[in-house]
């Protein structure tokens, strides 16, 4: 009989690619993870993982079991949801990981909405970028992620997750008031090809949006200054050290002294924001109202 907790470990190893990283995500020791993998191999009668210089990879037998693992774990999430519904599930805590502007845009309004519609549900919020929040959901560290589409992100049809689209927003060009394009109604990105750039660090989903937009305009941006805090990005632009692309919602309420904000000429770069939960958990009586509140907040934003 295969134990479900060992399937969790197999999936964590497949996701994180090393025993050490999987152990850290699951709050286990590497030796405990190795022991559980060995026990799983004994239960199945197949070698499931291979260790190499670059980490761990699944064998063909491991890949077969992983496909079944995603279905089994999703079904267990559904079972938990139905049992919670049977027991009413009207009170409890749901942990939501979201990036800063996502918290302001939809998570905080959703929490306020739930205080009236479902007072027994408490939201606990953790600030995390989209590339960090999705692994947190898969590793069961949080219940819901509010994330941004990015290169390498799990796709909408990923068997491990259920995606709930929330909103999409354009990036605007931010240039110093002394910039040669400050007087234009719209900014063509190609005109900024030779400027120094300010942007998020690699790994931040917004970094990918900026780089892809510039590449589509025919150039590689010279990112001379890096910050994941858009207030810092705007402050640097106001100091006339470079130009930037910033999500429109991040600019709300910000001190824009010293900069000019203009829409991008043509097709504007866009970030698409969604909520994600472990597949099967979307019907949980605690999680479902949170997803509904996030959707409602996104519709009013």
CSV table of C-alpha atoms in Angstrom, one decimal, residues 22-245:
chain,number,residue,atom,x,y,z
A,22,UNK,CA,12.4,19.5,-0.9
A,23,UNK,CA,13.2,18.8,2.7
A,24,UNK,CA,13.3,22.5,3.5
A,25,UNK,CA,9.9,23.0,1.9
A,26,UNK,CA,8.4,20.2,3.8
A,27,UNK,CA,10.1,21.0,7.1
A,28,UNK,CA,11.9,17.7,7.1
A,29,UNK,CA,15.5,16.7,7.2
A,30,UNK,CA,17.2,15.5,4.0
A,31,UNK,CA,17.8,12.1,5.6
A,32,UNK,CA,14.1,11.8,6.3
A,33,UNK,CA,13.2,12.6,2.7
A,34,UNK,CA,15.7,10.1,1.5
A,35,UNK,CA,14.3,7.4,3.8
A,36,UNK,CA,10.8,8.1,2.7
A,37,UNK,CA,11.8,7.9,-1.0
A,38,UNK,CA,13.5,4.6,-0.3
A,39,UNK,CA,10.4,3.3,1.4
A,40,UNK,CA,8.3,4.4,-1.6
A,41,UNK,CA,10.6,2.6,-4.0
A,42,UNK,CA,10.2,-0.5,-1.8
A,43,UNK,CA,6.4,-0.1,-1.8
A,44,UNK,CA,6.3,0.2,-5.6
A,45,UNK,CA,9.1,-2.2,-6.5
A,46,UNK,CA,10.6,0.4,-8.8
A,47,UNK,CA,13.5,2.8,-8.8
A,48,UNK,CA,11.8,6.2,-8.8
A,49,UNK,CA,14.7,8.8,-8.6
A,50,UNK,CA,18.2,9.2,-9.9
A,51,UNK,CA,20.8,11.4,-8.2
A,52,UNK,CA,23.3,13.3,-10.3
A,53,UNK,CA,25.7,16.2,-10.1
A,54,UNK,CA,22.8,18.7,-10.9
A,55,UNK,CA,20.4,17.3,-8.4
A,56,UNK,CA,17.6,14.6,-8.5
A,57,UNK,CA,15.5,13.6,-11.5
A,58,UNK,CA,12.6,11.1,-11.8
A,59,UNK,CA,13.1,7.9,-13.6
A,60,UNK,CA,10.4,6.8,-16.2
A,61,UNK,CA,8.8,4.8,-13.4
A,62,UNK,CA,8.9,7.9,-11.2
A,63,UNK,CA,7.3,10.0,-13.9
A,64,UNK,CA,4.4,7.5,-14.2
A,65,UNK,CA,3.9,7.6,-10.4
A,66,UNK,CA,4.0,11.4,-10.4
A,67,UNK,CA,1.2,11.6,-12.9
A,68,UNK,CA,-0.9,9.4,-10.6
A,69,UNK,CA,0.3,11.4,-7.6
A,70,UNK,CA,-1.2,14.6,-9.0
A,71,UNK,CA,-4.6,12.9,-9.4
A,72,UNK,CA,-4.5,11.2,-6.0
A,73,UNK,CA,-3.5,14.4,-4.1
A,74,UNK,CA,-6.2,16.4,-6.0
A,75,UNK,CA,-8.8,13.8,-5.0
A,76,UNK,CA,-7.6,13.9,-1.4
A,77,UNK,CA,-8.1,17.7,-1.4
A,78,UNK,CA,-11.6,17.1,-2.7
A,79,UNK,CA,-12.2,14.6,0.1
A,80,UNK,CA,-11.0,17.1,2.7
A,81,UNK,CA,-13.3,19.8,1.1
A,82,UNK,CA,-16.4,17.5,1.3
A,83,UNK,CA,-15.6,16.5,4.9
A,84,UNK,CA,-15.2,20.1,5.9
A,85,UNK,CA,-18.5,20.9,4.2
A,86,UNK,CA,-20.1,18.1,6.0
A,87,UNK,CA,-18.8,19.5,9.3
A,88,UNK,CA,-20.1,23.0,8.2
A,89,UNK,CA,-16.7,24.5,7.8
A,90,UNK,CA,-18.0,27.9,8.5
A,91,UNK,CA,-15.0,29.0,10.7
A,92,UNK,CA,-11.3,28.8,10.2
A,93,UNK,CA,-8.2,30.4,8.9
A,94,UNK,CA,-7.1,30.6,5.2
A,95,UNK,CA,-3.5,31.7,4.5
A,96,UNK,CA,-3.0,33.8,1.4
A,97,UNK,CA,0.4,34.6,-0.2
A,98,UNK,CA,0.4,37.6,-2.5
A,99,UNK,CA,2.7,40.2,-3.9
A,100,UNK,CA,2.4,43.7,-2.5
A,101,UNK,CA,0.2,45.4,-5.0
A,102,UNK,CA,-1.9,42.3,-5.3
A,103,UNK,CA,-2.5,42.6,-1.5
A,104,UNK,CA,-3.6,46.2,-1.9
A,105,UNK,CA,-5.6,45.6,-5.1
A,106,UNK,CA,-7.7,42.5,-4.2
A,107,UNK,CA,-6.6,40.7,-1.0
A,108,UNK,CA,-7.3,43.5,1.5
A,109,UNK,CA,-10.7,44.3,-0.2
A,110,UNK,CA,-11.5,40.6,-0.1
A,111,UNK,CA,-10.7,40.4,3.6
A,112,UNK,CA,-13.0,43.4,4.2
A,113,UNK,CA,-15.7,41.7,2.2
A,114,UNK,CA,-15.4,38.5,4.1
A,115,UNK,CA,-15.7,40.3,7.4
A,116,UNK,CA,-19.3,41.0,6.5
A,117,UNK,CA,-20.3,37.9,4.4
A,118,UNK,CA,-18.3,35.2,6.2
A,119,UNK,CA,-17.2,36.5,9.6
A,120,UNK,CA,-16.0,33.0,10.7
A,121,UNK,CA,-13.3,33.0,8.0
A,122,UNK,CA,-10.1,34.7,8.9
A,123,UNK,CA,-7.5,35.5,6.3
A,124,UNK,CA,-3.8,35.4,7.2
A,125,UNK,CA,-1.7,37.2,4.6
A,126,UNK,CA,1.9,36.7,3.6
A,127,UNK,CA,3.8,39.0,1.3
A,128,UNK,CA,5.4,36.9,-1.4
A,129,UNK,CA,6.2,37.4,-5.1
A,130,UNK,CA,4.4,35.2,-7.6
A,131,UNK,CA,7.3,33.0,-8.3
A,132,UNK,CA,7.5,32.2,-4.6
A,133,UNK,CA,3.8,31.9,-3.8
A,134,UNK,CA,3.0,29.1,-6.1
A,135,UNK,CA,5.6,26.7,-4.7
A,136,UNK,CA,4.2,27.7,-1.2
A,137,UNK,CA,0.8,26.5,-2.3
A,138,UNK,CA,2.2,23.2,-3.6
A,139,UNK,CA,4.2,22.7,-0.5
A,140,UNK,CA,1.1,23.3,1.6
A,141,UNK,CA,2.7,26.3,3.4
A,142,UNK,CA,-0.3,28.4,2.3
A,143,UNK,CA,-3.8,27.8,1.0
A,144,UNK,CA,-4.1,30.4,-1.7
A,145,UNK,CA,-1.6,32.2,-3.9
A,146,UNK,CA,-2.3,35.5,-5.7
A,147,UNK,CA,0.3,35.4,-8.5
A,148,UNK,CA,1.4,36.8,-11.8
A,149,UNK,CA,1.9,34.8,-15.0
A,150,UNK,CA,5.6,34.5,-15.8
A,151,UNK,CA,8.0,32.4,-17.9
A,152,UNK,CA,8.3,29.0,-16.2
A,153,UNK,CA,5.2,29.4,-14.1
A,154,UNK,CA,2.8,26.3,-13.9
A,155,UNK,CA,0.3,26.6,-16.7
A,156,UNK,CA,-3.4,27.0,-16.3
A,157,UNK,CA,-3.9,23.3,-17.0
A,158,UNK,CA,-1.3,22.1,-14.5
A,159,UNK,CA,-2.8,19.0,-12.8
A,160,UNK,CA,-1.5,20.2,-9.4
A,161,UNK,CA,-3.3,23.6,-9.3
A,162,UNK,CA,-6.6,25.2,-10.1
A,163,UNK,CA,-6.2,28.8,-11.6
A,164,UNK,CA,-8.8,31.5,-11.0
A,165,UNK,CA,-8.2,34.6,-13.3
A,166,UNK,CA,-8.5,37.9,-11.4
A,167,UNK,CA,-7.4,40.8,-13.5
A,168,UNK,CA,-4.9,42.1,-16.0
A,169,UNK,CA,-3.3,45.5,-16.0
A,170,UNK,CA,-0.9,47.4,-18.3
A,171,UNK,CA,2.5,48.7,-17.5
A,172,UNK,CA,3.1,52.4,-18.0
A,173,UNK,CA,6.4,54.1,-19.0
A,174,UNK,CA,8.0,56.2,-16.2
A,175,UNK,CA,10.6,58.7,-17.3
A,176,UNK,CA,12.2,61.7,-15.6
A,177,UNK,CA,10.5,65.1,-16.2
A,178,UNK,CA,13.7,66.2,-18.0
A,179,UNK,CA,13.6,63.2,-20.4
A,180,UNK,CA,13.4,64.0,-24.1
A,181,UNK,CA,10.1,62.0,-24.4
A,182,UNK,CA,8.4,63.6,-21.3
A,183,UNK,CA,6.2,65.8,-23.5
A,184,UNK,CA,4.8,63.0,-25.7
A,185,UNK,CA,1.3,61.6,-25.2
A,186,UNK,CA,2.6,58.0,-25.5
A,187,UNK,CA,6.0,56.4,-25.3
A,188,UNK,CA,7.3,54.0,-27.9
A,189,UNK,CA,9.5,51.5,-26.2
A,190,UNK,CA,11.9,51.4,-29.1
A,191,UNK,CA,12.7,55.1,-28.4
A,192,UNK,CA,14.1,54.0,-25.0
A,193,UNK,CA,16.5,51.4,-26.4
A,194,UNK,CA,19.6,53.4,-25.5
A,195,UNK,CA,18.5,54.6,-22.1
A,196,UNK,CA,19.6,53.1,-18.8
A,197,UNK,CA,16.8,51.1,-17.2
A,198,UNK,CA,15.5,50.6,-13.7
A,199,UNK,CA,13.6,47.4,-13.0
A,200,UNK,CA,12.9,44.4,-10.7
A,201,UNK,CA,15.5,41.7,-10.1
A,202,UNK,CA,15.6,38.6,-12.3
A,203,UNK,CA,13.2,36.0,-10.8
A,204,UNK,CA,10.5,38.6,-10.1
A,205,UNK,CA,7.7,38.0,-12.6
A,206,UNK,CA,7.6,41.7,-13.5
A,207,UNK,CA,11.2,41.5,-14.6
A,208,UNK,CA,10.1,39.0,-17.3
A,209,UNK,CA,7.3,41.4,-18.5
A,210,UNK,CA,9.8,44.3,-18.8
A,211,UNK,CA,12.4,42.3,-20.6
A,212,UNK,CA,9.9,40.6,-23.0
A,213,UNK,CA,8.3,43.9,-23.9
A,214,UNK,CA,11.7,45.5,-24.7
A,215,UNK,CA,12.7,42.4,-26.7
A,216,UNK,CA,9.5,42.7,-28.7
A,217,UNK,CA,10.4,46.3,-29.4
A,218,UNK,CA,13.7,45.1,-30.8
A,219,UNK,CA,16.2,45.7,-28.0
A,220,UNK,CA,17.6,44.3,-24.8
A,221,UNK,CA,17.2,46.8,-21.9
A,222,UNK,CA,20.3,47.9,-20.1
A,223,UNK,CA,19.1,47.3,-16.5
A,224,UNK,CA,21.6,49.3,-14.5
A,225,UNK,CA,19.5,49.7,-11.4
A,226,UNK,CA,17.4,46.9,-9.7
A,227,UNK,CA,14.7,47.0,-7.0
A,228,UNK,CA,11.6,44.9,-6.4
A,229,UNK,CA,10.0,47.9,-4.7
A,230,UNK,CA,8.3,50.1,-7.2
A,231,UNK,CA,8.4,53.1,-4.9
A,232,UNK,CA,12.2,52.8,-5.2
A,233,UNK,CA,12.0,52.4,-8.9
A,234,UNK,CA,10.0,55.6,-9.3
A,235,UNK,CA,12.3,57.5,-6.9
A,236,UNK,CA,15.3,56.5,-9.0
A,237,UNK,CA,13.6,57.6,-12.2
A,238,UNK,CA,12.8,61.0,-10.5
A,239,UNK,CA,16.6,61.2,-9.7
A,240,UNK,CA,17.1,61.0,-13.5
A,241,UNK,CA,19.2,57.8,-13.4
A,242,UNK,CA,17.0,55.8,-15.8
A,243,UNK,CA,13.6,54.9,-17.2
A,244,UNK,CA,11.2,52.2,-16.2
A,245,UNK,CA,8.0,50.2,-16.8
